[in-house]
Amino acid sequence: MAAVVGGGLGAFALTPASAGAAVRTAPVATTVVTKAAAASCATGKYQKQVETYLKKIGGYGTITVDGKQSAADCAAIIKFQKRFGIQPAQGLAGPTTVDVAKRLAASSVSRCKANKKGLTFCVDLTNQTTWVMKDGKVYLKPTVTRTGMDRYETPAGTFKINKRTRKEWSDPYHVWLPYWQRFIGGRGFHQTTTYIHDKWRGSHGCVNLLQQDAAKYYSIGKIGSTVKVFGRRPGT
């Protein structure tokens, strides 16, 4: 029998116990990047901030923190955008890119208080990021996530993965949830069913992941693996 778990795109009249994936809350204004500006890899409004955050995060190439776009800066930003599913991935330092970079740079792995032995899946509600520790050390670096919206908050605490299916059917929202790993009630890790960077969306308590992250989490997770959730999502 299909489990009553979250997922889907639209809002439903459910209690917070019916956890789930992305739903619509209230739309907000978005910034439109012109094709001409993006194609030329122009200097974006948040160029210097993005340079600063990417230099701190590391791993995306040579970055010069001067607020001026260069070929190297552009290549690094594009690499970063592609890694985290930011659209369009054309090197312009726009609001989504700076938001993601800031959140990743602000994620402190020590806040997770991971187990000294074995795997610990960490979820930072405040920064909307997640990572994995192994034997007390970083195993998978912080990546982006989207957790529960207001009234459907992903609960903070220490949990254990108690169910895993490569593709779980959500009865409330009539969608498949790829790479499902449940850790409390109807809440768990799974691949996002919508664009993860739409900040006006929220989940019904699930921890939404990009496809590559959901697949990797599933490949290393086991029944009984520890999940530590801490902080508080802004707006909840």
Short mmCIF file of C-alpha atoms in Angstrom, two decimals:
data_model
loop_
_atom_site.label_atom_id
_atom_site.label_comp_id
_atom_site.label_asym_id
_atom_site.label_seq_id
_atom_site.Cartn_x
_atom_site.Cartn_y
_atom_site.Cartn_z
CA MET A 1 0.00 0.00 0.00
CA ALA A 2 1.31 3.44 -0.86
CA ALA A 3 2.45 5.48 2.09
CA VAL A 4 0.85 8.76 3.08
CA VAL A 5 3.81 10.99 2.45
CA GLY A 6 4.38 14.40 0.97
CA GLY A 7 5.01 15.72 -2.47
CA GLY A 8 3.34 17.67 -5.21
CA LEU A 9 2.94 21.21 -6.41
CA GLY A 10 -0.30 22.60 -5.11
CA ALA A 11 -1.57 23.54 -1.66
CA PHE A 12 -3.91 21.08 0.07
CA ALA A 13 -5.99 21.25 3.22
CA LEU A 14 -3.92 18.89 5.32
CA THR A 15 -2.74 18.78 8.88
CA PRO A 16 0.97 19.35 9.58
CA ALA A 17 1.31 15.62 10.27
CA SER A 18 0.84 14.94 6.55
CA ALA A 19 4.34 15.82 5.56
CA GLY A 20 5.33 16.56 2.02
CA ALA A 21 7.23 18.17 -0.77
CA ALA A 22 6.95 21.50 -2.48
CA VAL A 23 3.71 23.48 -2.42
CA ARG A 24 2.79 27.00 -3.47
CA THR A 25 2.57 29.65 -0.77
CA ALA A 26 2.55 33.27 -1.95
CA PRO A 27 4.29 34.56 -5.10
CA VAL A 28 6.98 37.19 -4.83
CA ALA A 29 8.62 39.41 -7.39
CA THR A 30 11.50 37.90 -9.32
CA THR A 31 14.39 39.49 -11.17
CA VAL A 32 14.46 38.92 -14.91
CA VAL A 33 17.91 38.49 -16.49
CA THR A 34 17.97 39.59 -20.11
CA LYS A 35 19.40 37.12 -22.62
CA ALA A 36 21.86 39.72 -23.86
CA ALA A 37 23.32 40.36 -20.41
CA ALA A 38 23.56 36.69 -19.54
CA ALA A 39 25.07 35.74 -22.89
CA SER A 40 27.85 38.29 -22.52
CA CYS A 41 28.61 37.11 -18.95
CA ALA A 42 28.16 40.67 -17.74
CA THR A 43 29.04 41.89 -14.27
CA GLY A 44 25.99 41.09 -12.17
CA LYS A 45 24.54 43.22 -9.41
CA TYR A 46 25.96 40.87 -6.78
CA GLN A 47 29.32 40.22 -8.45
CA LYS A 48 31.59 41.05 -5.52
CA GLN A 49 29.41 39.25 -2.99
CA VAL A 50 29.34 36.11 -5.12
CA GLU A 51 33.12 36.29 -5.62
CA THR A 52 33.59 36.57 -1.85
CA TYR A 53 31.35 33.61 -1.06
CA LEU A 54 32.76 31.37 -3.79
CA LYS A 55 36.30 32.10 -2.65
CA LYS A 56 35.32 31.07 0.89
CA ILE A 57 33.54 27.91 -0.28
CA GLY A 58 36.34 26.90 -2.66
CA GLY A 59 36.39 24.32 -5.40
CA TYR A 60 35.06 26.39 -8.31
CA GLY A 61 38.27 27.72 -9.81
CA THR A 62 40.28 30.92 -9.54
CA ILE A 63 38.24 33.81 -8.13
CA THR A 64 39.38 37.43 -7.90
CA VAL A 65 37.37 39.41 -5.36
CA ASP A 66 37.17 42.80 -7.04
CA GLY A 67 33.57 43.12 -8.18
CA LYS A 68 34.59 42.90 -11.83
CA GLN A 69 33.68 40.04 -14.12
CA SER A 70 36.57 38.17 -15.74
CA ALA A 71 36.71 35.03 -17.85
CA ALA A 72 37.89 33.06 -14.81
CA ASP A 73 35.17 34.52 -12.59
CA CYS A 74 32.54 33.77 -15.21
CA ALA A 75 33.69 30.15 -15.55
CA ALA A 76 33.64 29.69 -11.77
CA ILE A 77 30.15 31.16 -11.43
CA ILE A 78 28.82 29.00 -14.26
CA LYS A 79 30.32 25.90 -12.64
CA PHE A 80 28.70 26.86 -9.34
CA GLN A 81 25.33 27.53 -10.98
CA LYS A 82 25.36 24.19 -12.78
CA ARG A 83 26.29 22.34 -9.60
CA PHE A 84 23.33 23.73 -7.69
CA GLY A 85 20.78 23.77 -10.48
CA ILE A 86 20.55 27.55 -10.75
CA GLN A 87 18.86 28.70 -13.96
CA PRO A 88 20.05 30.20 -16.20
CA ALA A 89 23.60 28.94 -15.66
CA GLN A 90 25.26 31.69 -17.67
CA GLY A 91 27.62 33.33 -15.21
CA LEU A 92 25.62 36.39 -14.17
CA ALA A 93 25.76 37.05 -10.42
CA GLY A 94 22.04 37.45 -9.83
CA PRO A 95 19.87 37.20 -6.70
CA THR A 96 19.52 33.41 -6.72
CA THR A 97 23.24 32.86 -7.17
CA VAL A 98 24.18 35.21 -4.32
CA ASP A 99 21.51 33.72 -2.05
CA VAL A 100 22.70 30.15 -2.58
CA ALA A 101 26.36 31.10 -2.25
CA LYS A 102 25.69 33.04 0.95
CA ARG A 103 23.78 30.17 2.54
CA LEU A 104 26.46 27.63 1.68
CA ALA A 105 29.24 29.90 2.94
CA ALA A 106 27.35 30.45 6.21
CA SER A 107 26.83 26.73 6.87
CA SER A 108 28.96 25.64 9.83
CA VAL A 109 29.46 21.88 9.79
CA SER A 110 30.34 21.87 13.50
CA ARG A 111 26.79 22.94 14.39
CA CYS A 112 25.52 19.51 13.43
CA LYS A 113 27.26 17.82 16.36
CA ALA A 114 27.66 14.71 14.25
CA ASN A 115 28.29 11.26 15.67
CA LYS A 116 31.95 10.39 16.03
CA LYS A 117 31.32 7.03 14.38
CA GLY A 118 29.30 6.28 11.30
CA LEU A 119 27.24 8.53 9.03
CA THR A 120 25.28 11.56 10.15
CA PHE A 121 22.95 13.38 7.76
CA CYS A 122 22.85 17.04 8.78
CA VAL A 123 20.03 19.48 7.95
CA ASP A 124 20.52 23.19 8.70
CA LEU A 125 17.03 24.70 8.66
CA THR A 126 18.30 28.25 9.13
CA ASN A 127 20.48 28.24 6.03
CA GLN A 128 18.38 25.68 4.13
CA THR A 129 21.42 23.51 3.53
CA THR A 130 22.36 19.91 4.20
CA TRP A 131 25.53 17.80 4.30
CA VAL A 132 26.83 14.43 5.48
CA MET A 133 29.47 13.65 8.11
CA LYS A 134 31.31 10.36 8.49
CA ASP A 135 33.21 9.48 11.65
CA GLY A 136 32.93 13.13 12.69
CA LYS A 137 34.40 14.53 9.46
CA VAL A 138 32.80 16.06 6.38
CA TYR A 139 31.90 13.33 3.90
CA LEU A 140 29.63 15.29 1.56
CA LYS A 141 29.94 19.07 1.53
CA PRO A 142 26.95 21.35 2.17
CA THR A 143 24.37 21.54 -0.60
CA VAL A 144 21.01 23.24 -0.94
CA THR A 145 17.72 21.96 0.39
CA ARG A 146 14.16 23.15 0.89
CA THR A 147 12.28 22.17 4.05
CA GLY A 148 8.83 22.64 5.56
CA MET A 149 6.89 25.87 5.17
CA ASP A 150 4.99 27.65 7.93
CA ARG A 151 2.65 25.25 9.81
CA TYR A 152 4.37 22.29 8.16
CA GLU A 153 7.82 22.83 9.61
CA THR A 154 10.45 20.12 9.37
CA PRO A 155 11.00 19.30 13.06
CA ALA A 156 14.37 19.84 14.69
CA GLY A 157 15.88 16.91 16.53
CA THR A 158 17.81 13.68 16.13
CA PHE A 159 16.15 10.91 14.12
CA LYS A 160 16.90 7.62 12.37
CA ILE A 161 16.14 6.68 8.77
CA ASN A 162 13.37 4.09 9.08
CA LYS A 163 12.23 3.52 5.50
CA ARG A 164 13.95 3.65 2.11
CA THR A 165 12.48 3.20 -1.35
CA ARG A 166 13.97 4.27 -4.65
CA LYS A 167 10.62 5.75 -5.64
CA GLU A 168 7.78 6.34 -3.18
CA TRP A 169 4.21 7.22 -4.14
CA SER A 170 2.62 10.15 -2.30
CA ASP A 171 -1.09 9.58 -1.73
CA PRO A 172 -1.89 13.16 -0.70
CA TYR A 173 -0.15 14.84 -3.64
CA HIS A 174 -0.27 12.13 -6.33
CA VAL A 175 3.39 12.30 -7.32
CA TRP A 176 6.37 9.98 -7.16
CA LEU A 177 9.10 10.93 -4.69
CA PRO A 178 12.46 9.64 -5.99
CA TYR A 179 15.15 8.43 -3.57
CA TRP A 180 12.83 8.40 -0.57
CA GLN A 181 14.40 8.10 2.90
CA ARG A 182 11.91 8.63 5.72
CA PHE A 183 13.12 9.67 9.15
CA ILE A 184 10.00 10.82 11.07
CA GLY A 185 6.31 10.39 10.36
CA GLY A 186 5.70 11.15 6.70
CA ARG A 187 8.82 13.29 6.44
CA GLY A 188 12.02 12.32 4.73
CA PHE A 189 14.67 13.10 2.13
CA HIS A 190 13.69 12.95 -1.53
CA GLN A 191 14.42 14.52 -4.89
CA THR A 192 12.54 17.78 -5.36
CA THR A 193 9.46 17.70 -7.58
CA THR A 194 9.82 21.42 -8.48
CA TYR A 195 12.51 24.07 -9.01
CA ILE A 196 14.25 24.07 -5.65
CA HIS A 197 15.20 27.75 -5.80
CA ASP A 198 11.62 29.06 -5.88
CA LYS A 199 11.69 30.51 -2.37
CA TRP A 200 7.95 31.12 -2.35
CA ARG A 201 7.50 27.37 -2.26
CA GLY A 202 7.82 25.19 0.80
CA SER A 203 7.43 21.53 1.63
CA HIS A 204 4.97 19.81 3.94
CA GLY A 205 7.93 18.86 6.10
CA CYS A 206 10.14 16.86 3.75
CA VAL A 207 13.76 17.66 3.00
CA ASN A 208 13.81 18.38 -0.75
CA LEU A 209 17.06 17.72 -2.63
CA LEU A 210 18.48 18.21 -6.10
CA GLN A 211 18.56 15.00 -8.16
CA GLN A 212 22.28 14.38 -7.83
CA ASP A 213 22.20 14.98 -4.08
CA ALA A 214 19.11 12.83 -3.52
CA ALA A 215 20.72 9.99 -5.48
CA LYS A 216 23.98 10.27 -3.53
CA TYR A 217 22.19 10.41 -0.17
CA TYR A 218 20.22 7.32 -1.16
CA SER A 219 23.36 5.46 -2.22
CA ILE A 220 25.00 5.87 1.19
CA GLY A 221 21.99 5.92 3.51
CA LYS A 222 20.85 2.87 5.47
CA ILE A 223 18.02 1.96 7.79
CA GLY A 224 19.15 3.30 11.15
CA SER A 225 21.37 6.08 9.75
CA THR A 226 21.32 9.18 11.97
CA VAL A 227 19.65 12.40 10.84
CA LYS A 228 20.25 15.60 12.80
CA VAL A 229 18.02 18.59 12.07
CA PHE A 230 18.70 21.94 13.70
CA GLY A 231 17.95 25.66 13.44
CA ARG A 232 14.74 27.19 12.07
CA ARG A 233 13.68 27.99 8.54
CA PRO A 234 13.22 31.75 8.00
CA GLY A 235 9.55 32.69 7.93
CA THR A 236 8.36 29.78 10.07
#
